[in-house]
Short mmCIF file of C-alpha atoms in Angstrom, two decimals:
data_model
loop_
_atom_site.label_atom_id
_atom_site.label_comp_id
_atom_site.label_asym_id
_atom_site.label_seq_id
_atom_site.Cartn_x
_atom_site.Cartn_y
_atom_site.Cartn_z
CA MET K 1 -0.10 53.50 -57.72
CA TRP K 2 -1.72 51.15 -55.39
CA LYS K 3 0.32 48.04 -56.62
CA PHE K 4 3.43 49.38 -55.60
CA ILE K 5 3.13 49.66 -51.74
CA GLU K 6 6.05 49.42 -49.77
CA GLN K 7 6.39 45.25 -48.84
CA ARG K 8 7.38 46.55 -45.25
CA LEU K 9 3.78 48.14 -44.93
CA TYR K 10 1.88 45.47 -45.51
CA LEU K 11 3.61 41.97 -45.75
CA LYS K 12 3.70 41.18 -41.48
CA GLU K 13 -0.03 42.13 -41.03
CA ILE K 14 -1.26 40.06 -44.08
CA LYS K 15 1.03 36.85 -43.30
CA GLU K 16 -0.57 36.82 -40.02
CA ILE K 17 -4.08 37.28 -40.81
CA ILE K 18 -3.90 34.50 -43.40
CA GLN K 19 -1.96 32.23 -41.06
CA TYR K 20 -4.84 33.48 -37.86
CA HIS K 21 -7.91 31.96 -40.02
CA GLN K 22 -5.31 28.74 -41.32
CA LYS K 23 -5.33 28.17 -37.36
CA HIS K 24 -9.00 29.61 -36.11
CA HIS K 25 -11.06 30.16 -39.82
CA ASN K 26 -11.97 33.64 -38.17
CA LEU K 27 -12.58 35.19 -42.10
CA THR K 28 -15.59 34.49 -44.56
CA GLN K 29 -15.01 32.70 -47.93
CA LEU K 30 -14.78 36.10 -49.56
CA GLU K 31 -12.48 37.81 -47.00
CA TYR K 32 -10.19 35.06 -47.09
CA GLN K 33 -9.99 34.95 -50.78
CA SER K 34 -9.71 38.73 -51.09
CA THR K 35 -6.59 38.79 -48.28
CA TRP K 36 -5.17 36.50 -50.49
CA GLN K 37 -5.93 38.19 -53.74
CA PHE K 38 -4.78 41.34 -52.40
CA LEU K 39 -0.94 39.62 -51.61
CA MET K 40 -0.92 37.79 -55.37
CA ASP K 41 -1.62 41.48 -57.03
CA ARG K 42 1.58 42.38 -56.00
CA LEU K 43 3.40 39.59 -57.01
CA ASN K 44 3.96 41.46 -60.63
CA THR K 45 6.33 44.24 -58.82
CA ASP K 46 7.76 42.08 -56.33
CA ARG K 47 8.15 38.69 -57.13
CA SER K 48 10.06 38.12 -53.86
CA LEU K 49 6.61 37.31 -52.39
CA GLU K 50 6.42 34.18 -54.56
CA GLY K 51 8.47 32.56 -51.94
CA VAL K 52 6.18 33.96 -49.17
CA ILE K 53 3.20 32.55 -51.10
CA VAL K 54 4.12 28.65 -52.00
CA ASN K 55 6.27 28.29 -49.48
CA GLU K 56 5.40 30.03 -46.15
CA LEU K 57 1.59 30.29 -46.64
CA HIS K 58 0.93 27.38 -48.40
CA PHE K 59 -1.46 28.68 -51.36
CA GLY K 60 -1.49 25.62 -53.26
CA ARG K 61 -3.18 23.95 -50.32
CA GLU K 62 -5.25 26.47 -49.13
CA ALA K 63 -6.78 27.19 -52.67
CA VAL K 64 -7.35 23.57 -53.13
CA ARG K 65 -9.31 23.51 -50.18
CA GLU K 66 -11.45 26.69 -50.47
CA LEU K 67 -12.39 25.29 -54.37
CA ASN K 68 -13.20 22.32 -53.18
CA GLU K 69 -15.64 23.73 -50.13
CA LEU K 70 -17.34 26.26 -52.65
CA SER K 71 -17.63 23.50 -55.03
CA LYS K 72 -19.90 21.62 -52.43
CA CYS K 73 -21.98 24.88 -52.59
CA VAL K 74 -22.75 25.02 -56.37
CA ASP K 75 -25.88 23.69 -57.65
CA TRP K 76 -24.20 22.41 -61.17
CA LYS K 77 -27.56 20.45 -62.23
CA ARG K 78 -29.09 24.40 -62.39
CA LYS K 79 -29.67 25.23 -65.81
CA LYS K 80 -27.75 27.38 -68.37
CA GLU K 81 -30.29 29.59 -68.72
CA GLU K 82 -30.57 30.80 -64.61
CA VAL K 83 -26.87 31.23 -64.92
CA LYS K 84 -26.90 34.80 -65.87
CA LYS K 85 -23.73 36.97 -65.98
CA GLY K 86 -24.30 39.28 -62.57
CA LYS K 87 -26.71 36.61 -61.44
CA GLU K 88 -24.15 34.51 -59.15
CA THR K 89 -24.69 33.30 -55.92
CA LYS K 90 -21.97 34.05 -54.00
CA GLU K 91 -19.96 30.70 -53.78
CA GLU K 92 -20.47 30.89 -57.83
CA HIS K 93 -18.75 34.39 -57.98
CA ILE K 94 -15.57 33.48 -55.16
CA LEU K 95 -15.22 30.83 -56.80
CA LEU K 96 -14.64 32.77 -59.97
CA ARG K 97 -12.45 35.17 -58.35
CA TRP K 98 -10.05 32.37 -57.31
CA LEU K 99 -9.90 30.80 -60.78
CA PHE K 100 -8.86 34.44 -62.30
CA LYS K 101 -5.82 34.36 -59.67
CA LEU K 102 -4.83 30.80 -60.48
CA SER K 103 -4.94 31.72 -64.04
CA PHE K 104 -2.44 34.46 -63.44
CA PHE K 105 -0.75 32.01 -61.22
CA PHE K 106 0.06 29.37 -63.58
CA ASP K 107 1.14 32.05 -66.28
CA SER K 108 3.51 33.42 -63.78
CA CYS K 109 4.91 31.45 -60.94
CA GLU K 110 8.17 30.04 -60.98
CA LEU K 111 8.09 28.34 -58.09
CA TRP K 112 6.43 24.53 -58.15
CA ASN K 113 5.99 21.47 -56.05
CA GLU K 114 4.45 18.27 -55.82
CA GLY K 115 1.42 19.27 -53.80
CA PHE K 116 0.42 21.41 -56.79
CA VAL K 117 -0.84 18.62 -58.60
CA TRP K 118 -3.55 18.25 -56.63
CA LEU K 119 -4.40 22.15 -57.50
CA ILE K 120 -4.77 20.90 -61.41
CA ASP K 121 -6.51 17.79 -59.84
CA ILE K 122 -9.85 20.19 -58.67
CA ILE K 123 -9.61 22.77 -61.46
CA VAL K 124 -10.37 19.53 -63.52
CA GLN K 125 -12.76 18.54 -61.38
CA LEU K 126 -14.30 22.09 -61.48
CA TYR K 127 -14.52 21.95 -65.40
CA ARG K 128 -16.11 18.96 -66.00
CA ALA K 129 -18.96 20.41 -63.39
CA ALA K 130 -19.48 23.16 -64.98
CA ARG K 131 -18.74 22.50 -68.57
CA ASP K 132 -22.98 22.39 -69.83
CA ASN K 133 -24.18 25.16 -67.59
CA PHE K 134 -21.56 27.21 -66.20
CA ARG K 135 -19.38 29.12 -69.31
CA GLY K 136 -17.87 31.39 -67.31
CA ILE K 137 -16.00 29.12 -64.78
CA ARG K 138 -15.61 26.61 -67.66
CA ASN K 139 -13.72 29.11 -69.52
CA GLN K 140 -11.54 30.37 -66.52
CA CYS K 141 -10.96 26.38 -65.46
CA ILE K 142 -10.01 26.37 -69.75
CA TYR K 143 -7.01 29.78 -69.22
CA SER K 144 -5.51 27.72 -65.84
CA LEU K 145 -4.69 24.56 -67.44
CA ARG K 146 -3.81 25.95 -70.84
CA ASN K 147 -1.42 28.69 -68.63
CA ALA K 148 -0.33 25.60 -66.58
CA ALA K 149 0.86 23.77 -69.51
CA LYS K 150 2.62 27.07 -71.05
CA ASN K 151 4.43 26.86 -67.79
CA ARG K 152 8.25 25.49 -67.78
CA VAL K 153 8.22 24.70 -63.90
CA VAL K 154 4.73 23.08 -64.50
CA LYS K 155 5.65 19.48 -64.57
CA VAL K 156 3.78 17.98 -67.90
CA GLU K 157 3.49 14.52 -65.74
CA ASP K 158 1.66 16.59 -62.75
CA LEU K 159 -0.63 17.75 -65.88
CA LEU K 160 -1.30 14.21 -66.55
CA LYS K 161 -1.39 12.99 -63.32
CA GLY K 162 -4.00 15.58 -62.62
CA GLY K 163 -6.17 14.58 -65.22
CA ALA K 164 -5.97 17.90 -67.42
CA ALA K 165 -4.77 16.30 -70.69
CA ASP K 166 -7.66 13.28 -70.37
CA ALA K 167 -10.74 16.56 -69.78
CA PHE K 168 -9.28 18.15 -72.82
CA LEU K 169 -9.24 15.04 -74.69
CA GLU K 170 -12.84 14.21 -73.59
CA GLU K 171 -13.57 17.69 -74.57
CA ILE K 172 -12.69 17.10 -77.99
CA HIS K 173 -15.18 14.45 -79.11
CA ARG K 174 -18.60 15.90 -77.41
CA PRO K 175 -21.29 16.67 -79.35
CA THR K 176 -21.41 20.25 -78.05
CA LEU K 177 -17.56 21.08 -79.22
CA ASN K 178 -17.75 25.38 -79.85
CA ASP K 179 -15.03 27.50 -81.42
CA GLY K 180 -14.07 28.73 -77.75
CA ILE K 181 -13.34 25.55 -76.81
CA THR K 182 -12.01 24.15 -79.54
CA ASN K 183 -9.15 27.16 -79.26
CA GLY K 184 -8.37 25.87 -75.52
CA CYS K 185 -7.65 22.55 -76.46
CA LEU K 186 -5.60 23.50 -79.17
CA ARG K 187 -3.49 26.04 -77.39
CA PHE K 188 -3.51 23.31 -74.11
CA PHE K 189 -1.85 20.53 -76.49
CA MET K 190 -0.03 22.76 -78.78
CA ASN K 191 1.46 24.34 -75.38
CA ILE K 192 2.52 20.43 -74.37
CA SER K 193 3.99 19.77 -77.57
CA ARG K 194 6.33 22.36 -77.65
CA ARG K 195 7.81 21.61 -74.34
CA LEU K 196 8.10 17.64 -75.26
CA LYS K 197 9.97 19.00 -78.20
CA ARG K 198 12.81 20.71 -76.07
CA LYS K 199 15.93 18.64 -75.96
CA THR K 200 17.84 19.07 -72.91
CA ASP K 201 21.87 18.07 -72.32
CA ASP K 202 21.38 16.77 -69.15
CA GLU K 203 20.80 12.46 -69.75
CA MET K 204 18.10 12.12 -66.63
CA GLU K 205 15.97 15.33 -68.01
CA GLU K 206 16.21 14.10 -71.45
CA ALA K 207 15.00 10.35 -70.48
CA ARG K 208 12.25 11.69 -69.00
CA ARG K 209 11.17 14.05 -70.98
CA LYS K 210 11.17 11.70 -73.77
CA ALA K 211 9.41 8.79 -72.06
CA THR K 212 6.38 11.84 -71.10
CA LYS K 213 6.36 12.22 -74.75
CA ARG K 214 5.77 8.49 -75.52
CA LYS K 215 3.13 8.75 -72.57
CA VAL K 216 1.20 11.65 -73.98
CA PHE K 217 1.05 9.98 -77.73
CA GLU K 218 0.49 6.06 -76.49
CA LYS K 219 -2.60 7.60 -74.68
CA MET K 220 -4.02 9.39 -77.71
CA GLU K 221 -3.49 6.37 -79.69
CA GLU K 222 -4.55 3.87 -77.44
CA GLU K 223 -7.96 5.86 -76.90
CA GLY K 224 -8.53 6.15 -80.36
CA TYR K 225 -7.12 9.75 -81.10
CA GLU K 226 -5.11 8.92 -84.12
CA ASP K 227 -7.17 11.39 -86.21
CA THR K 228 -7.45 14.12 -83.46
CA ILE K 229 -3.33 13.56 -83.62
CA ALA K 230 -3.61 14.37 -87.19
CA SER K 231 -6.00 17.53 -86.58
CA PHE K 232 -3.46 18.98 -84.32
CA HIS K 233 -0.84 18.35 -87.27
CA VAL K 234 -2.98 20.76 -89.76
CA MET K 235 -4.12 23.24 -87.00
CA LEU K 236 -1.38 24.02 -84.69
CA PRO K 237 0.94 25.70 -87.67
CA PHE K 238 -2.17 27.71 -87.81
CA GLN K 239 -2.36 28.39 -84.45
CA SER K 240 1.30 29.24 -83.95
CA ARG K 241 1.22 32.41 -85.80
CA LYS K 242 0.92 35.91 -84.61
CA TYR K 243 -2.95 36.60 -84.75
CA PHE K 244 -4.01 33.05 -83.91
CA GLU K 245 -7.22 34.07 -81.75
CA LYS K 246 -8.82 34.95 -85.18
CA MET K 247 -9.90 31.55 -86.25
CA PRO K 248 -11.55 30.24 -88.89
CA SER K 249 -15.75 30.18 -87.85
CA ASN K 250 -15.70 26.51 -88.95
CA ILE K 251 -12.16 25.28 -86.73
CA SER K 252 -14.34 22.60 -85.04
CA ASP K 253 -14.59 21.09 -88.60
CA TYR K 254 -10.66 20.53 -88.16
CA PHE K 255 -11.70 17.40 -85.56
CA VAL K 256 -12.88 14.20 -86.96
CA ASN K 257 -14.90 12.60 -84.40
CA VAL K 258 -14.21 9.00 -84.14
#
């Protein structure tokens, strides 16, 4: 029931808290993230909040700054054995909370602006930093980018500019590739593939779609990923079935290392 608090009872105060912090930096990192979380938890039941979040309070810009600051406080070289569940540092915990909400935001947002390419860029940076030793952070980055690729308001061009496609292409050929990461990579490219297949009657949009589609496949081919493209053709139909999460235990073998 707490999600259904009327907007008039909290919105003015929450906006003032966020805007005051943006000017004076009076909150701790956890307090600031919690304030945003309070607001975004209500987005499911009140879509009018999205305009406030994106345009008035500049969510993308704020998230980029906070993630940048938090990433500087994480010891990315800390051994995987030392990074145990429930043993995160304060900064790692707050970073995970941001990424969790970003995954939800990318899944549900209906407003987008060009500045969000920097949000994709910082998530890609975090993904690369976390992928060896920080499983929780790595997985939340995968979920966020996968959801971004699925959302029609997120431009495929922004995913390319932000480096998301490059990061997943790199991942496919790492010797430590596992089935969970394979699932995320496949779903990312499956979402992009589905979107690039959708034709439109608008001539300019259709020309842009074709140009982007050509750019994606040229990128894969020029970097030697022809066999990976063949792998996608084998696995994407399987991924499209109702129970796509139930992957075969040897799914990674469908990728051919070149």
